[in-house]
Coordinates of C-alpha atoms in Angstrom, one line a residue:
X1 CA 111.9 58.9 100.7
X2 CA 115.4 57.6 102.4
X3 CA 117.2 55.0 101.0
X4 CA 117.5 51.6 103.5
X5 CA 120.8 50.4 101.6
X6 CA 123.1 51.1 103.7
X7 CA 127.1 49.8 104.0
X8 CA 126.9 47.7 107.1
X9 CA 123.4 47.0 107.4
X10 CA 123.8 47.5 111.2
X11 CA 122.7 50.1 113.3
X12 CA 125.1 53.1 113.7
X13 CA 126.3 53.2 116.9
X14 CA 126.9 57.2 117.3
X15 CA 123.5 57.7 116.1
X16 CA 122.6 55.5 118.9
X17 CA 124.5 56.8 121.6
X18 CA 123.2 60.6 120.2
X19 CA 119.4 59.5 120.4
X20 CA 120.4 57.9 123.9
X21 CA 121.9 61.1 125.3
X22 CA 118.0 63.3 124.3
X23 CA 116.8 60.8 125.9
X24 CA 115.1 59.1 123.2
X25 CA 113.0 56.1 123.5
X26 CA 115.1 54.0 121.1
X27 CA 113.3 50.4 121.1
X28 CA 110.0 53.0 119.7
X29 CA 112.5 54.1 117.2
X30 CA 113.4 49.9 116.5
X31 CA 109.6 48.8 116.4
X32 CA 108.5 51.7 113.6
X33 CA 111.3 52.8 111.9
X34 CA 114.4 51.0 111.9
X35 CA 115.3 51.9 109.3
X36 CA 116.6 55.3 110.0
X37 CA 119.0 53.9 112.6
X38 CA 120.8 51.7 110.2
X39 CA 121.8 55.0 107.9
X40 CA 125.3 56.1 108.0
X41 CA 125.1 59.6 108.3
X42 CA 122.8 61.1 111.2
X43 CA 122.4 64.5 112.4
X44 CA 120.9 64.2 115.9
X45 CA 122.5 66.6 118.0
X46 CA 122.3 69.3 115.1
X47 CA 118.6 68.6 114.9
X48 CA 118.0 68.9 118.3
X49 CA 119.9 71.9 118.8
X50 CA 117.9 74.0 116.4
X51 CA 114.5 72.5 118.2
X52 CA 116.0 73.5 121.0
X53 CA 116.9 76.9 119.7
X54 CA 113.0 77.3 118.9
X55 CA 112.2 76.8 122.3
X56 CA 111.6 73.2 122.4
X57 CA 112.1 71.3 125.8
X58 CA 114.2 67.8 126.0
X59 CA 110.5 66.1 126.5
X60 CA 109.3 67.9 123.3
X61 CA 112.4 67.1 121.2
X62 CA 112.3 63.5 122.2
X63 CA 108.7 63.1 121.4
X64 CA 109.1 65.0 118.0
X65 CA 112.5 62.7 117.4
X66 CA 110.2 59.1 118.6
X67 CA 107.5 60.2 116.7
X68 CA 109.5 61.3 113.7
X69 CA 112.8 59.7 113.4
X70 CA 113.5 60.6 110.2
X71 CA 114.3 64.1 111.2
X72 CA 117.7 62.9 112.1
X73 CA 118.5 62.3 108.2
X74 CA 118.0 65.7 107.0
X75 CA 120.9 68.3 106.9
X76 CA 120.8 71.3 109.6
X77 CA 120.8 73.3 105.8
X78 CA 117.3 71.7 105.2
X79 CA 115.5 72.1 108.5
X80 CA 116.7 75.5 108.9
X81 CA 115.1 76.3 105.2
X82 CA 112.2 75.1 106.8
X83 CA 112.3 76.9 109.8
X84 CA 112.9 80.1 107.9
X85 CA 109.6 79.2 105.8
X86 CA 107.0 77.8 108.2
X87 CA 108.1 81.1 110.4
X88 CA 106.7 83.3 107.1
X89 CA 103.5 82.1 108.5
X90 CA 103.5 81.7 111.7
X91 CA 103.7 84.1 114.6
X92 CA 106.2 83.4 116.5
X93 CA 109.0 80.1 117.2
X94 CA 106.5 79.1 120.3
X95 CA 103.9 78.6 117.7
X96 CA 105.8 76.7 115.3
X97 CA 107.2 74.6 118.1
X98 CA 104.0 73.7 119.1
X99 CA 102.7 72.3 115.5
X100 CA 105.6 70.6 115.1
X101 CA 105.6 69.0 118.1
X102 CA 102.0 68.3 116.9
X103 CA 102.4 67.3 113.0
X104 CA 106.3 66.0 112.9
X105 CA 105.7 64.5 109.5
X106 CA 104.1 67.6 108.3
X107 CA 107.0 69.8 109.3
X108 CA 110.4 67.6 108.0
X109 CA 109.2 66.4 104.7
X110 CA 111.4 68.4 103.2
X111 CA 111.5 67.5 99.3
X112 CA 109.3 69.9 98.2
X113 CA 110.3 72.6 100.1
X114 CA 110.5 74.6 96.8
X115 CA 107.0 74.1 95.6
X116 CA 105.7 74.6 99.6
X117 CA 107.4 78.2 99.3
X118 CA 105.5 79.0 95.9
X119 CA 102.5 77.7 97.3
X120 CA 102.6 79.9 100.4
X121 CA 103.1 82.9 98.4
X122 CA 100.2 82.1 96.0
X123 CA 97.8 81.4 99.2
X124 CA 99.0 84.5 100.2
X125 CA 98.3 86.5 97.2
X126 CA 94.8 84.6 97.1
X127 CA 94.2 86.0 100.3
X128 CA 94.2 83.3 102.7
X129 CA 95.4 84.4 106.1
X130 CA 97.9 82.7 107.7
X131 CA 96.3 80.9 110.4
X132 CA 94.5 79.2 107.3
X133 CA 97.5 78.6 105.3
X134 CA 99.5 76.9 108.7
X135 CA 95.9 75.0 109.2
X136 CA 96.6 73.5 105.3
X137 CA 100.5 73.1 106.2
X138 CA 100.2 70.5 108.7
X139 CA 96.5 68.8 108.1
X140 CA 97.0 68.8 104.2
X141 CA 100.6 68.9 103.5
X142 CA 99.9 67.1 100.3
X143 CA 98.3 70.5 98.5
X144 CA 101.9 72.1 98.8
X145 CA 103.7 69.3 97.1
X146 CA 101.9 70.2 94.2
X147 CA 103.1 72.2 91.8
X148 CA 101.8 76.1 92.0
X149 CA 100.5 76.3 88.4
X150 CA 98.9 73.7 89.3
X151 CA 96.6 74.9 92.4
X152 CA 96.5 77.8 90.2
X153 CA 94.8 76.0 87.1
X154 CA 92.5 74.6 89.6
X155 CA 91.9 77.8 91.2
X156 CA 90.6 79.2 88.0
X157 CA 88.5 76.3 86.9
X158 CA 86.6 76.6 90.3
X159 CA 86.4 80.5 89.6
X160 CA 85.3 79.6 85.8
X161 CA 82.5 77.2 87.0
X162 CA 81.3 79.9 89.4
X163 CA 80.8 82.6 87.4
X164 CA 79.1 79.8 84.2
X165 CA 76.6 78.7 87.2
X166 CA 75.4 82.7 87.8
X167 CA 78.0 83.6 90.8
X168 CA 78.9 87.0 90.5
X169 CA 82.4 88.8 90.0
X170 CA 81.6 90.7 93.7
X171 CA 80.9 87.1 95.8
X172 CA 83.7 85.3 94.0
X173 CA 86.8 85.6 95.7
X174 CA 84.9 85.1 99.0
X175 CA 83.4 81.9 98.0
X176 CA 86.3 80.7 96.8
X177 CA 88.0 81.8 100.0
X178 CA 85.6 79.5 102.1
X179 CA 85.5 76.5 99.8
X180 CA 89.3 76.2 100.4
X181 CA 88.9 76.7 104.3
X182 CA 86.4 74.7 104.4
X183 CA 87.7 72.0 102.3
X184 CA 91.6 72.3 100.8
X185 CA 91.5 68.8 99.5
X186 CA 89.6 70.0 96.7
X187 CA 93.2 71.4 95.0
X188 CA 94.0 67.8 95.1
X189 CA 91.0 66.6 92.3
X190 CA 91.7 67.7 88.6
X191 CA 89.7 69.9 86.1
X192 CA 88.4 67.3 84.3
X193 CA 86.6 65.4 87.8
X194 CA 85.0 68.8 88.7
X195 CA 83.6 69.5 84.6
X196 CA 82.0 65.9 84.9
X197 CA 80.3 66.3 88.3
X198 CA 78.7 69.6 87.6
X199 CA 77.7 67.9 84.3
X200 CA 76.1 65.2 86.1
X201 CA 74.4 67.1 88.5
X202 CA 72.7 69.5 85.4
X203 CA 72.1 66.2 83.7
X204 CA 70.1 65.3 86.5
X205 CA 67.8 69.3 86.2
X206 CA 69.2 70.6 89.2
X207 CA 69.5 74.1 88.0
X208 CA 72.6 76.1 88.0
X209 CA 71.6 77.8 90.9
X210 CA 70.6 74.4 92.8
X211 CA 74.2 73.3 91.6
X212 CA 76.1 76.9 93.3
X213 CA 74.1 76.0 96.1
X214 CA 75.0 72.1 96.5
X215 CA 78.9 73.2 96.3
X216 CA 78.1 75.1 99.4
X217 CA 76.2 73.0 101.1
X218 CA 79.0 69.9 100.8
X219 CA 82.1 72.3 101.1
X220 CA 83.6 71.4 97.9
X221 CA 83.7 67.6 98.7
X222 CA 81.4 66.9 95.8
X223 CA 84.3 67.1 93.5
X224 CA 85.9 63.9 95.5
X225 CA 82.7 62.0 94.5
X226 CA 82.3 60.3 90.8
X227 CA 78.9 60.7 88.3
X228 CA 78.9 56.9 89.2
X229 CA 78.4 56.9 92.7
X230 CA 76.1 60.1 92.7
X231 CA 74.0 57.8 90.3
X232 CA 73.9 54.8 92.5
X233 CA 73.5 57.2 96.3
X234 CA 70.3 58.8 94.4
X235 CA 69.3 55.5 93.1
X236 CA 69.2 53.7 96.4
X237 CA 67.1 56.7 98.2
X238 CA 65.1 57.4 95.0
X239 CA 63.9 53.4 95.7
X240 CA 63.7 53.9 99.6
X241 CA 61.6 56.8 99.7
X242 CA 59.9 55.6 96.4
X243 CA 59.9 59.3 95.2
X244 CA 59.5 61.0 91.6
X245 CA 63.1 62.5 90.5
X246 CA 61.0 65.6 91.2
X247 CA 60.9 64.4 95.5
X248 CA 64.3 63.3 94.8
X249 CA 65.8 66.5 93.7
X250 CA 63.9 68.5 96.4
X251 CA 65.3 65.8 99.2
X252 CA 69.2 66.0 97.7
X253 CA 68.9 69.7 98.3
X254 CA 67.4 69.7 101.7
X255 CA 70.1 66.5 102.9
X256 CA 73.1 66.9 100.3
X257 CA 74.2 63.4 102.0
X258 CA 72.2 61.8 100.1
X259 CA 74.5 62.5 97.0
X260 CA 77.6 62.4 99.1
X261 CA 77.6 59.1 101.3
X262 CA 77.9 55.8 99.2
X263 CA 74.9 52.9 99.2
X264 CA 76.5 51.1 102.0
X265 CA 76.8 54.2 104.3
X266 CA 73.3 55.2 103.5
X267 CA 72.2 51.7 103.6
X268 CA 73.6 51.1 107.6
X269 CA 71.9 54.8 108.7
X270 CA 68.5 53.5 107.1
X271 CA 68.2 50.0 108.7
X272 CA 69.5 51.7 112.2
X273 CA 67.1 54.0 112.1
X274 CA 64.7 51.8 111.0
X275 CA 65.2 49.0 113.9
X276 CA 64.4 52.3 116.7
X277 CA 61.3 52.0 115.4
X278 CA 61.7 55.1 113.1
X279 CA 59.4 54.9 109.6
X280 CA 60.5 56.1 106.0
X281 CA 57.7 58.4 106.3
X282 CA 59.8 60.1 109.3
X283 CA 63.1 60.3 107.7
X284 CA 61.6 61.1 104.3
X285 CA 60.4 64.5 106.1
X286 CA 63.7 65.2 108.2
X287 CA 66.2 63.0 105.7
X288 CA 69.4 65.1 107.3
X289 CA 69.3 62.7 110.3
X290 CA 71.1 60.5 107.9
X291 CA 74.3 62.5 108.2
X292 CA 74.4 61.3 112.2
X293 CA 76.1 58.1 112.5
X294 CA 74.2 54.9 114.2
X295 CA 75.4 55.3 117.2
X296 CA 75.1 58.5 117.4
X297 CA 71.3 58.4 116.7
X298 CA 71.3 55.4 119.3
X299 CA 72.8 57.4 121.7
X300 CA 70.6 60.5 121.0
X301 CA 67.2 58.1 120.8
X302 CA 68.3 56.6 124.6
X303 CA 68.7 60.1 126.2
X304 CA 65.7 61.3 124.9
X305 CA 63.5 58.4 125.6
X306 CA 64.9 58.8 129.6
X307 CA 63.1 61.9 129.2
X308 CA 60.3 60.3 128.2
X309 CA 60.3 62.2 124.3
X310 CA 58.9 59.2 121.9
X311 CA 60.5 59.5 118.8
X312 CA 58.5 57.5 117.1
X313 CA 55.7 59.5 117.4
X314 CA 56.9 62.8 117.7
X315 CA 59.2 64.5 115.1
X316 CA 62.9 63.6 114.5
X317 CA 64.0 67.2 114.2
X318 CA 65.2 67.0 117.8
X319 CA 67.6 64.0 116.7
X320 CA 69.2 66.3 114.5
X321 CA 72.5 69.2 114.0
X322 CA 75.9 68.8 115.9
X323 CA 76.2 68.0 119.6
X324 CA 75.4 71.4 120.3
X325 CA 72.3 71.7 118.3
X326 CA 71.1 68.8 120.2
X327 CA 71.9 69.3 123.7
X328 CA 70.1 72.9 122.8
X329 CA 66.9 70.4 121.9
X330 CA 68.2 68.1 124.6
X331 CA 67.7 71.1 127.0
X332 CA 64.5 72.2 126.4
X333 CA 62.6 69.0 126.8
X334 CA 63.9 68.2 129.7
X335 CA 62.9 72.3 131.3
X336 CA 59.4 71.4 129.7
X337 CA 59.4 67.8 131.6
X338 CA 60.9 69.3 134.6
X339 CA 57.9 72.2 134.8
X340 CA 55.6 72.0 137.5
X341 CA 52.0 71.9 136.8
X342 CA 50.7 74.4 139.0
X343 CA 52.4 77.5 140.0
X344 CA 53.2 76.9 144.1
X345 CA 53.5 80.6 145.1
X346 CA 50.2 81.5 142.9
X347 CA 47.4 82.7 145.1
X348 CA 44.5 80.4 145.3
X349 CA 41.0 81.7 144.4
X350 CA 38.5 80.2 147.0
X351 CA 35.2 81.4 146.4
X352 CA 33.1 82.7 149.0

């Protein structure tokens, strides 16, 4: 968002010499973004001095500086407007030094500083806390370059399609309240792509309360799909499993992934699964394996079979949930393999 035109089109020397005396690592600065040496105005040492003043170290400012050159091209004015608004939300300047040591970018886009302080206040007024609302600031600084009205007008169109599927008025605000934890991105799609996904999905007689229910289940990220590929995911496993729409329903609801990950995705997970020795019979009655990766399944499949667990004979619900859900499978297999067969310190009964 900086001009490259500059005067001389050399580097400038003071900035240079500035970024030398941090000490930068300039030739990083040369290979990524040369750009920013070549301008003719530079504020390094004011930029550093109010990282510094925040509690920043010379290591910390020269990684932020390496990692974010363009820092150097904003006015002290600017960073200080964003110091003053960032610290609305965070605790304290050792906080904010940390994230912007860790998201640079985040931190010195500074354009829409405006709209990032209306936006704070709404997801204030919403009642997101703040450790949410810093969480959104740094991994999705787009949703604050929007406008407020808006993530307002999308707000309410989320809140509208809650309540027309049977949410009540005493559930709302929490649902909407995880959705956006769980999933801020959605402020990103427009009204129209969320009307023609729930559409789809009634199209399809999954009832309203099946659709409330989906929306949970995916954490929103149904409205970053299309009624196109939903048609094509539920085509492919509708042909896999060779299923009624009646099955197919029932197995959308029990592994939403087959509605959210496209035919290729789905595609890979079935023929890995399939070349372990795994039938469609097996993953037809435990389809949420296919939200594990192949490797992940591989690498599961391995340390079970050390254990001696077949999984082609016995059920792939130990395959299954996040790292911790298996080792917790993982864990008692192995205490069940480990067990001795007899009891050493049990009496013996000899018979007289």
């Amino acid at each position: 968002t900086y001009t490259t035109d500059t005067k001389s089109g050399e580097e400038n020397k003071k900035t240079i010499e500035s970024l030398y005396g941090l000490p930068v690592d300039v030739k990083k600065i040369r290979r990524l973004k040369e750009w920013v040496l070549l301008q003719d105005v530079a504020y390094v040492k004011e930029i550093a001095d109010i990282l510094k003043e925040m509690g920043a170290d010379e290591t910390a400012i020269a990684n932020i500086l390496e990692r974010c050159p363009e820092a150097i091209l904003h006015t002290p004015a600017e960073i200080n407007s964003q110091r003053a608004l960032w610290q609305f939300v965070c605790q304290n300047d050792k906080q904010l030094i940390k994230l912007i040591e860790q998201f640079p970018e985040s931190f010195f886009t500074t354009d829409y500083h405006e709209n990032q302080k209306a936006n704070i206040l709404f997801f204030q007024e919403l009642g997101l806390k703040n450790n949410i609302i810093t969480r959104f600031l740094t991994s999705a600084p787009n949703i604050f370059y929007n406008p407020v009205e808006k993530n307002k007008d999308m707000i309410e169109t989320l809140q509208r399609n809650y309540l027309s599927l049977g949410g009540s008025d005493a559930n709302m605000k929490i649902w909407i309240l995880k959705l956006l934890s769980q999933n801020p991105f959605i402020l990103l799609n427009t009204s129209t792509a969320i009307q023609e996904n729930l559409e789809f999905l009634q199209k399809n007689d999954f009832t309203d309360h099946e659709v409330l229910q989906l929306l949970s289940k995916l954490k929103g990220f149904i409205f970053q799909l299309t009624p196109a590929t939903m048609q094509k995911s539920m085509l492919f496993s509708k042909n896999v499993f060779k299923c009624s729409d009646q099955e197919l329903k029932e197995l959308v609801l029990k592994c939403p992934a087959l509605l959210y990950y496209s035919v290729p995705v789905l595609e890979e997970r079935f023929e890995g699964l399939l070349k372990e020795g795994i039938s469609v019979a097996q993953i037809r009655e435990t389809p949420m394996v296919l939200e594990l990766t192949t490797q992940i399944v591989q690498y599961r499949i391995k340390k079970l079979s050390a254990l001696g667990y077949d999984v082609k004979r016995g059920t792939l619900e130990n395959l299954n949930g996040t790292k911790k859900d298996f080792e917790v499978s993982y864990g008692k297999i192995q205490s069940k393999e480990e067990r001795p067969i007899f009891n050493p310190v049990a009496p013996i009964n000899i018979e007289d």
